[in-house]
Coordinates of N, CA, C and O and ligand atoms in Angstrom, one line a residue:
M1 N 146.3 174.1 126.3 CA 146.0 174.3 125.4 C 146.4 175.8 125.7 O 145.4 176.4 125.8
N2 N 147.4 176.0 124.2 CA 146.9 177.2 124.4 C 146.6 177.7 122.3 O 147.6 176.7 121.5
I3 N 145.3 178.0 122.7 CA 144.7 178.4 121.5 C 144.8 180.1 120.7 O 144.1 180.1 121.8
N4 N 145.6 180.2 119.6 CA 144.8 181.6 119.6 C 143.8 181.3 117.7 O 144.1 180.4 117.4
L5 N 143.1 182.9 117.9 CA 142.3 183.0 116.1 C 143.3 184.6 116.4 O 143.3 185.2 117.6
I6 N 143.9 184.6 115.5 CA 144.1 185.7 115.0 C 142.7 185.9 114.0 O 143.1 185.6 112.7
Y7 N 142.6 187.8 114.2 CA 141.5 188.2 112.4 C 142.1 189.6 112.4 O 142.8 190.4 113.8
A8 N 141.5 189.3 111.4 CA 141.4 191.1 110.7 C 140.0 191.9 110.9 O 139.0 190.7 110.5
S9 N 140.3 193.2 110.5 CA 138.1 193.2 110.8 C 138.8 194.8 110.1 O 138.8 195.3 111.0
L10 N 137.5 195.3 109.9 CA 137.6 196.7 108.9 C 135.9 197.2 109.9 O 136.6 198.3 110.3
T11 N 135.7 196.5 109.3 CA 134.2 197.5 109.7 C 133.1 196.4 110.8 O 132.2 196.6 111.1
G12 N 134.3 195.7 111.6 CA 133.8 194.7 112.8 C 133.2 193.6 112.1 O 132.3 192.4 113.0
N13 N 132.5 192.5 111.3 CA 132.1 191.7 110.9 C 132.7 190.3 110.5 O 132.2 189.4 112.0
T14 N 133.7 190.3 110.9 CA 135.2 189.3 110.8 C 135.6 189.4 112.5 O 135.2 188.0 112.7
E15 N 135.1 190.2 113.1 CA 135.6 191.0 114.7 C 134.4 190.1 115.1 O 134.9 188.9 116.2
A16 N 132.9 190.6 114.8 CA 132.0 190.0 115.4 C 131.8 188.2 115.7 O 132.0 187.5 116.1
L17 N 132.6 187.7 114.3 CA 132.2 186.9 114.1 C 133.1 185.7 114.7 O 133.0 184.5 116.0
S18 N 134.5 186.3 114.6 CA 136.3 185.7 115.9 C 135.6 185.9 117.0 O 135.5 184.6 118.3
E19 N 134.6 186.8 117.4 CA 134.2 186.7 119.0 C 132.5 185.7 118.9 O 133.2 185.0 120.3
L20 N 132.3 185.5 118.9 CA 130.8 184.1 118.1 C 131.6 183.1 118.6 O 131.6 182.5 119.7
I21 N 132.5 182.6 117.6 CA 133.8 182.0 117.6 C 134.5 181.1 119.9 O 134.0 180.1 119.4
V22 N 135.0 181.6 120.0 CA 135.7 181.5 120.8 C 134.1 182.3 121.8 O 134.7 181.0 122.7
E23 N 133.2 182.1 122.4 CA 132.5 182.3 123.0 C 131.7 181.3 122.6 O 131.5 180.0 123.6
K24 N 131.8 179.9 122.1 CA 131.3 179.2 121.5 C 131.8 177.8 122.2 O 131.5 177.3 122.9
F25 N 133.6 178.4 122.0 CA 134.2 177.1 121.6 C 134.5 176.9 123.5 O 134.3 175.7 124.1
K26 N 134.6 178.1 124.5 CA 134.1 178.3 125.5 C 132.7 177.4 126.7 O 133.0 176.4 126.8
D27 N 132.0 177.7 125.9 CA 130.7 177.4 126.6 C 130.1 176.4 125.9 O 129.5 175.4 126.1
D28 N 130.6 175.5 125.1 CA 129.7 173.9 123.9 C 130.7 173.1 124.2 O 130.9 172.2 124.3
K29 N 132.3 173.5 124.6 CA 133.7 172.7 124.8 C 134.5 172.6 125.6 O 135.3 172.0 125.9
N30 N 134.4 173.8 126.7 CA 134.9 174.0 127.3 C 136.4 174.1 127.4 O 137.6 174.1 127.9
I31 N 136.4 175.5 126.0 CA 138.1 175.5 125.4 C 138.7 176.3 125.6 O 137.3 177.6 125.3
D32 N 139.5 177.3 125.7 CA 139.0 178.7 126.0 C 140.5 179.3 124.5 O 141.8 178.2 123.8
V33 N 140.2 180.3 123.8 CA 140.5 180.8 122.1 C 140.7 181.8 123.2 O 139.7 182.5 123.1
K34 N 142.1 182.6 122.4 CA 142.3 183.5 123.0 C 142.5 184.7 121.5 O 142.6 184.4 120.7
L35 N 141.9 185.7 121.7 CA 142.0 187.1 120.6 C 142.7 187.3 120.4 O 143.6 187.8 121.2
N36 N 143.4 187.9 119.2 CA 145.1 188.5 118.6 C 144.1 189.4 117.8 O 144.2 188.9 116.7
F37 N 143.7 190.6 117.4 CA 144.2 191.4 116.6 C 145.7 191.0 115.7 O 145.9 192.1 116.2
V38 N 145.1 191.1 114.7 CA 146.2 191.4 113.5 C 147.3 192.3 113.6 O 147.9 192.4 113.9
E39 N 146.7 193.6 114.0 CA 147.4 194.6 113.7 C 148.2 194.6 114.9 O 149.0 196.2 115.5
D40 N 147.7 194.2 116.1 CA 148.4 194.4 117.9 C 149.5 193.6 117.4 O 150.5 193.5 118.6
M41 N 149.8 192.8 116.5 CA 150.6 191.8 116.1 C 152.2 192.6 116.4 O 152.2 192.9 115.2
S42 N 153.2 192.1 116.6 CA 154.7 192.3 116.0 C 154.9 191.3 115.3 O 155.8 191.6 114.4
D43 N 154.9 190.7 114.7 CA 155.5 189.2 115.0 C 154.6 187.7 115.2 O 153.8 188.0 115.5
Y44 N 155.0 187.1 113.7 CA 154.1 186.4 113.9 C 154.2 184.8 113.5 O 153.8 183.6 113.9
S45 N 155.6 184.1 115.7 CA 156.0 183.5 116.0 C 155.2 182.7 117.2 O 154.3 181.1 117.0
L46 N 153.8 183.8 117.2 CA 153.1 183.2 118.2 C 152.1 182.1 117.7 O 151.5 180.7 118.1
L47 N 152.1 181.6 116.0 CA 151.5 180.6 115.2 C 152.5 179.7 115.7 O 151.9 178.2 115.5
E48 N 153.5 179.1 115.4 CA 154.7 178.5 116.1 C 154.1 177.9 117.3 O 154.3 176.9 117.7
D49 N 154.5 178.7 118.6 CA 154.2 178.6 119.8 C 152.5 178.0 120.4 O 152.3 177.8 121.4
S50 N 151.8 178.4 119.2 CA 150.3 177.6 119.7 C 150.2 176.1 119.4 O 150.5 176.1 118.3
D51 N 149.8 175.5 120.0 CA 149.0 174.3 120.3 C 148.4 173.6 118.2 O 148.1 173.0 118.1
A52 N 147.4 175.4 119.1 CA 146.5 174.8 117.4 C 145.7 176.6 117.1 O 146.3 176.9 118.3
F53 N 146.0 176.5 116.0 CA 145.4 179.1 115.8 C 144.2 178.8 114.5 O 144.3 177.4 113.7
I54 N 143.8 179.5 114.6 CA 142.2 179.8 113.7 C 143.0 181.8 113.3 O 143.0 181.9 114.3
I55 N 142.5 181.1 111.4 CA 142.8 182.5 111.3 C 141.2 183.5 110.8 O 140.4 182.6 109.8
A56 N 140.8 184.2 110.7 CA 139.8 184.7 110.7 C 140.2 186.1 109.7 O 140.5 186.8 110.4
T57 N 139.4 185.7 109.2 CA 139.6 187.2 107.8 C 138.2 187.4 106.7 O 137.7 187.2 106.1
Y58 N 138.4 188.9 106.8 CA 138.1 189.3 105.8 C 138.2 189.1 104.4 O 139.1 189.1 103.6
T59 N 137.5 189.6 102.6 CA 138.1 189.3 101.7 C 137.7 190.6 100.8 O 136.2 191.5 101.2
Y60 N 138.6 191.7 100.8 CA 138.4 193.0 100.6 C 139.3 193.4 98.1 O 139.4 192.1 98.0
G61 N 138.6 194.4 98.0 CA 138.8 195.1 96.6 C 138.3 194.4 95.6 O 136.8 193.4 95.9
D62 N 139.2 193.3 95.1 CA 138.6 192.5 93.9 C 139.1 190.7 94.4 O 139.6 190.4 93.3
G63 N 138.4 190.3 95.3 CA 138.9 189.2 95.7 C 140.7 189.3 96.1 O 141.5 188.9 96.5
D64 N 140.8 190.6 96.6 CA 142.2 190.1 97.7 C 142.2 190.6 99.2 O 141.1 190.6 100.2
L65 N 143.5 190.2 99.7 CA 143.6 190.3 100.3 C 143.0 191.3 101.3 O 144.0 192.2 101.3
P66 N 143.7 191.7 102.7 CA 143.6 192.3 103.5 C 145.1 193.0 103.8 O 145.7 191.7 103.8
E67 N 144.7 194.7 103.8 CA 146.4 194.8 103.7 C 147.1 194.7 104.8 O 148.1 193.8 105.3
E68 N 146.9 194.6 105.9 CA 147.2 194.7 107.5 C 147.4 192.5 107.1 O 147.7 192.3 108.8
M69 N 146.5 192.0 106.8 CA 147.3 190.4 106.7 C 147.8 189.8 105.4 O 148.7 189.1 106.1
E70 N 148.7 191.1 105.1 CA 149.6 190.4 103.9 C 150.9 189.7 104.6 O 151.4 188.9 104.1
D71 N 150.8 191.4 105.6 CA 152.1 190.7 106.5 C 152.4 188.9 106.9 O 153.2 188.3 107.1
L72 N 151.8 188.7 107.8 CA 151.6 187.7 108.3 C 151.2 186.3 107.4 O 151.9 185.3 106.6
Y73 N 150.4 186.4 105.7 CA 150.4 185.5 104.9 C 151.3 185.2 104.0 O 151.7 184.2 103.7
N74 N 152.3 186.6 104.3 CA 153.9 186.5 103.6 C 154.6 186.1 104.4 O 156.1 185.1 103.6
T75 N 154.3 186.0 106.1 CA 154.8 185.0 106.9 C 155.1 183.7 107.0 O 156.2 183.1 107.5
I76 N 154.3 183.2 106.7 CA 153.7 182.0 106.3 C 154.3 181.3 106.2 O 155.3 179.9 107.0
P77 N 155.3 180.6 105.1 CA 156.2 180.1 104.1 C 157.9 179.9 104.9 O 157.9 178.4 104.7
S78 N 157.5 181.2 106.0 CA 158.9 181.0 106.4 C 158.7 179.6 108.1 O 159.3 180.3 108.4
L79 N 157.4 180.3 108.5 CA 157.1 179.3 109.9 C 157.4 177.6 110.0 O 156.8 177.1 108.7
N80 N 157.7 177.5 111.2 CA 157.2 175.7 111.3 C 156.1 175.0 111.2 O 156.4 175.6 112.2
L81 N 155.1 174.5 110.7 CA 154.1 174.3 111.2 C 153.8 173.2 110.9 O 152.6 172.5 110.2
N82 N 155.1 172.6 110.7 CA 153.8 170.9 110.5 C 153.5 170.7 111.2 O 153.8 170.3 112.5
G83 N 152.5 169.6 110.6 CA 151.3 168.7 111.7 C 150.8 170.0 112.3 O 150.0 168.7 113.7
K84 N 150.7 171.4 112.1 CA 149.8 171.9 113.8 C 149.2 171.7 112.6 O 148.2 171.9 111.5
I85 N 147.6 171.8 113.4 CA 146.3 172.2 113.6 C 145.7 173.7 113.0 O 145.9 174.7 114.5
Y86 N 145.2 173.8 112.5 CA 144.9 175.8 112.2 C 143.4 174.8 111.5 O 142.7 174.1 111.5
G87 N 142.6 176.2 111.0 CA 141.4 175.8 110.7 C 141.4 178.0 110.2 O 142.4 178.8 111.2
V88 N 140.8 178.1 109.0 CA 140.4 179.4 108.3 C 139.3 180.3 108.4 O 137.9 178.8 108.0
V89 N 138.6 181.2 109.3 CA 137.1 181.5 109.0 C 137.7 182.4 108.1 O 137.6 183.0 108.4
G90 N 135.7 183.3 108.0 CA 136.3 184.4 107.1 C 134.9 185.4 107.2 O 133.2 184.1 107.0
T91 N 134.7 186.9 106.7 CA 133.0 187.3 106.2 C 133.4 187.5 105.2 O 134.7 187.8 104.8
G92 N 132.4 187.1 104.0 CA 132.3 187.7 102.1 C 131.0 188.5 102.0 O 130.3 188.2 103.0
D93 N 130.9 188.9 100.8 CA 130.4 189.3 100.5 C 129.3 188.8 99.4 O 130.1 188.9 98.5
T94 N 128.4 187.3 99.1 CA 128.1 187.1 97.6 C 128.2 188.1 96.6 O 127.6 187.6 95.6
T95 N 128.0 189.3 96.1 CA 127.3 190.0 95.6 C 129.3 190.4 94.7 O 128.8 191.4 94.1
Y96 N 130.3 190.1 95.5 CA 131.3 190.0 94.8 C 131.8 188.9 94.1 O 131.3 187.9 94.6
D97 N 132.2 188.3 93.4 CA 132.5 187.9 92.3 C 133.6 186.5 93.3 O 132.8 185.5 93.6
E98 N 134.6 187.8 93.8 CA 135.2 186.1 94.7 C 134.7 185.9 96.4 O 135.9 187.1 97.1
F99 N 133.7 185.2 96.2 CA 133.8 184.9 98.2 C 134.3 184.7 98.3 O 134.6 183.7 98.4
C100 N 134.5 185.5 99.7 CA 135.5 184.6 100.7 C 137.4 183.9 99.7 O 137.8 183.5 101.4
V101 N 137.1 184.3 99.0 CA 138.2 183.6 98.3 C 139.7 183.4 99.1 O 140.3 182.7 99.4
C102 N 139.5 185.3 100.1 CA 140.7 184.8 101.1 C 140.7 183.5 101.8 O 142.3 183.4 102.8
V103 N 139.6 183.0 103.0 CA 139.1 182.4 104.2 C 140.3 181.0 103.0 O 141.6 180.1 103.4
D104 N 140.2 180.4 101.8 CA 140.5 179.1 100.5 C 142.1 179.8 100.6 O 142.8 178.6 100.8
Q105 N 142.6 181.1 100.1 CA 144.2 181.4 100.4 C 144.2 181.4 101.4 O 145.8 180.2 101.3
F106 N 144.6 181.4 102.1 CA 145.1 181.8 103.5 C 145.2 179.9 104.5 O 146.3 179.6 104.7
D107 N 144.2 179.2 103.6 CA 144.0 177.8 104.0 C 144.8 176.6 102.8 O 145.5 176.4 104.3
K108 N 145.3 176.9 101.6 CA 146.5 176.9 101.2 C 147.7 177.4 101.3 O 148.4 176.7 101.6
Q109 N 147.7 178.6 102.3 CA 149.2 178.7 101.9 C 149.7 178.4 103.5 O 150.8 177.5 103.4
I110 N 148.5 177.6 104.3 CA 149.5 177.3 105.7 C 149.5 175.7 105.6 O 150.5 175.0 106.0
K111 N 148.5 175.3 104.6 CA 148.8 173.8 104.5 C 150.0 173.7 103.6 O 151.1 172.4 103.7
K112 N 150.3 174.7 102.6 CA 151.3 174.4 101.7 C 153.3 174.3 103.0 O 153.9 173.7 103.1
A113 N 152.7 175.0 104.0 CA 153.7 175.2 105.2 C 153.6 173.7 106.4 O 154.2 174.4 107.8
G114 N 153.2 172.9 105.9 CA 152.8 172.3 107.0 C 151.9 171.9 108.0 O 151.1 170.6 108.9
G115 N 150.7 172.4 108.0 CA 149.5 172.9 108.3 C 148.6 172.3 108.2 O 148.4 171.4 107.2
V116 N 147.4 171.2 109.6 CA 147.1 170.3 109.2 C 145.1 170.6 109.4 O 144.6 171.5 109.9
N117 N 144.3 171.1 108.7 CA 142.9 172.4 108.4 C 142.0 170.6 108.8 O 141.8 170.1 107.8
P118 N 140.9 169.9 110.2 CA 140.3 169.2 110.4 C 139.0 169.9 109.6 O 138.1 169.1 109.9
T119 N 139.5 170.7 109.6 CA 137.8 171.9 109.7 C 137.2 172.1 107.5 O 138.0 171.6 107.1
S120 N 136.0 171.8 107.3 CA 136.2 172.9 106.7 C 136.0 174.1 106.7 O 135.7 174.7 107.3
N121 N 136.9 174.9 105.1 CA 136.6 175.9 105.9 C 135.3 177.2 105.3 O 134.0 177.1 104.8
L122 N 135.3 178.1 106.9 CA 134.2 178.5 107.2 C 133.8 180.4 107.1 O 135.0 180.6 106.9
K123 N 132.5 179.9 106.0 CA 132.7 181.4 105.3 C 130.9 181.9 105.3 O 130.1 180.9 105.2
I124 N 131.0 183.5 106.2 CA 130.0 183.7 106.2 C 129.9 185.2 105.3 O 130.5 186.1 105.7
E125 N 128.3 185.0 105.1 CA 128.0 186.2 104.7 C 128.1 187.4 105.4 O 126.8 187.7 106.0
I126 N 128.7 188.5 105.7 CA 128.3 189.4 106.2 C 128.3 189.4 108.0 O 128.8 189.6 108.7
E127 N 127.2 188.7 108.1 CA 127.4 188.0 109.7 C 126.5 187.1 110.2 O 125.7 186.6 109.0
A128 N 126.7 186.2 111.1 CA 126.1 184.9 111.2 C 124.4 185.2 111.4 O 124.2 185.3 112.6
D129 N 123.6 185.0 110.7 CA 122.0 185.6 111.0 C 121.1 183.8 110.4 O 119.6 184.5 110.1
C130 N 121.3 182.8 110.2 CA 120.3 182.4 109.4 C 121.0 181.2 110.0 O 122.1 180.3 110.4
D131 N 120.1 179.5 109.6 CA 120.6 177.9 110.8 C 121.5 177.7 110.0 O 122.3 176.6 110.3
E132 N 121.2 177.7 108.9 CA 122.8 177.4 108.2 C 124.2 177.2 108.1 O 125.3 177.6 109.2
D133 N 123.5 179.8 108.9 CA 125.5 179.8 108.8 C 125.8 178.9 110.7 O 127.2 179.0 111.1
F134 N 125.0 179.0 111.8 CA 125.2 178.4 113.1 C 125.4 176.9 112.6 O 126.1 176.5 113.1
E135 N 125.0 175.9 111.7 CA 124.9 174.4 112.1 C 126.7 174.4 111.4 O 127.0 173.9 111.7
N136 N 126.8 175.5 110.2 CA 128.4 175.6 109.8 C 129.6 176.0 111.0 O 130.2 175.6 111.6
I137 N 128.6 176.9 112.0 CA 129.7 177.1 112.8 C 130.0 175.9 113.7 O 131.0 175.4 114.3
N138 N 129.0 175.5 114.3 CA 128.8 174.2 115.3 C 129.9 172.9 114.7 O 130.8 172.3 115.4
K139 N 129.7 172.8 113.7 CA 130.4 171.7 112.6 C 132.2 172.1 112.8 O 132.9 171.4 113.0
F140 N 132.1 173.7 112.5 CA 134.1 174.1 112.7 C 134.5 173.9 114.0 O 135.0 173.0 113.5
I141 N 133.1 174.7 114.5 CA 134.1 173.6 116.9 C 133.9 172.4 116.7 O 135.1 172.1 117.2
E142 N 133.3 171.8 115.9 CA 133.0 170.2 116.8 C 134.4 169.6 116.0 O 135.0 168.5 116.2
D143 N 134.7 169.6 114.5 CA 135.2 169.6 113.8 C 136.9 169.5 114.9 O 138.2 168.6 115.0
F144 N 136.8 171.2 114.7 CA 138.6 171.2 115.2 C 139.0 171.2 116.8 O 139.8 170.3 116.5
S145 N 137.8 171.0 117.6 CA 137.9 170.4 119.3 C 138.0 168.6 119.1 O 139.1 167.8 119.4
N146 N 137.4 168.4 118.6 CA 137.5 166.4 117.8 C 139.8 165.8 117.5 O 140.0 165.7 117.8
A147 N 139.5 167.3 117.0 CA 140.5 167.0 116.3 C 142.3 167.7 117.4 O 143.2 166.8 117.8
L148 N 141.2 168.0 118.6 CA 142.2 168.7 119.4 C 142.4 167.2 120.2 O 143.9 167.4 120.8
K149 N 141.6 166.7 120.0 CA 141.6 165.2 121.3 C 142.0 164.1 121.2 O 143.1 163.8 122.3
E150 N 142.5 164.4 119.6 CA 143.0 163.1 118.8 C 144.7 163.8 119.0 O 145.8 162.5 119.3
K151 N 145.3 164.7 120.2 CA 146.7 165.0 119.1 C 147.2 164.5 120.2 O 147.2 164.1 121.4
Ligands
FMN201 C1 135.6 197.6 98.4 C2 134.7 196.0 98.8 C3 135.5 195.5 98.6 C4 135.1 193.9 99.0 N1 135.7 192.4 98.1 C5 135.3 191.5 98.5 C6 135.5 190.9 98.0 O1 136.0 190.6 96.7 N2 134.8 189.4 98.2 C7 134.0 189.0 99.1 O2 134.2 188.3 99.4 N3 133.9 190.3 100.0 C8 134.2 191.4 99.9 N4 133.8 192.2 100.5 C9 133.0 192.4 100.7 C10 133.6 192.7 102.6 O3 134.4 191.4 102.8 C11 132.3 192.5 104.1 O4 131.6 193.5 104.0 C12 132.9 191.4 105.2 O5 132.2 191.6 106.6 C13 133.9 193.0 106.2 O6 134.5 192.2 107.4 P1 134.9 192.9 108.8 O7 133.3 193.7 108.8 O8 135.5 192.4 109.0 O9 136.1 194.6 107.9 C14 134.1 194.1 99.5 C15 133.9 195.0 100.5 C16 134.3 196.2 100.5 C17 134.1 197.6 100.7

């Protein structure tokens, strides 16, 4: 199966979360997930070509999308994602009013394009460092891989 995770990360937190998720998919489920840094991508047909995908984003400004994610976000409506399994994860900081809102923004945008999200949006404060974070990550991986089995 061709499963891709596409991430943005300025200071490394979302990259670390993405790496952790990829590692856990392999260790816990023997599922290979390829990591793609959004700034290295020239187009986004990878989303259509994937059997399933995961978006990992941080939130910037005052609840703003990372600048390097805007192009991807704006391209999603033109992609055929009908029935495509996806999930959205991200890091943020609760000292900001709009905690991790870009995770929900991406979820809505992909849902509108026909994607099917079997997971709950995963929001991590800075980095995964407590039982609740790891439980939520495990649940995300469980829900995502169960949906792949049903495909
Ligand atoms: C200028 C600035 C604005 C930010 N705005 C928000 C925000 O609105 N909501 C939020 O949840 N986090 C916000 N953050 C926190 C980042 O999303 C958080 O540090 C995230 O883990 C960064 O991810 P990265 O290390 O992958 O770049 C902001 C951080 C900075 C520096």
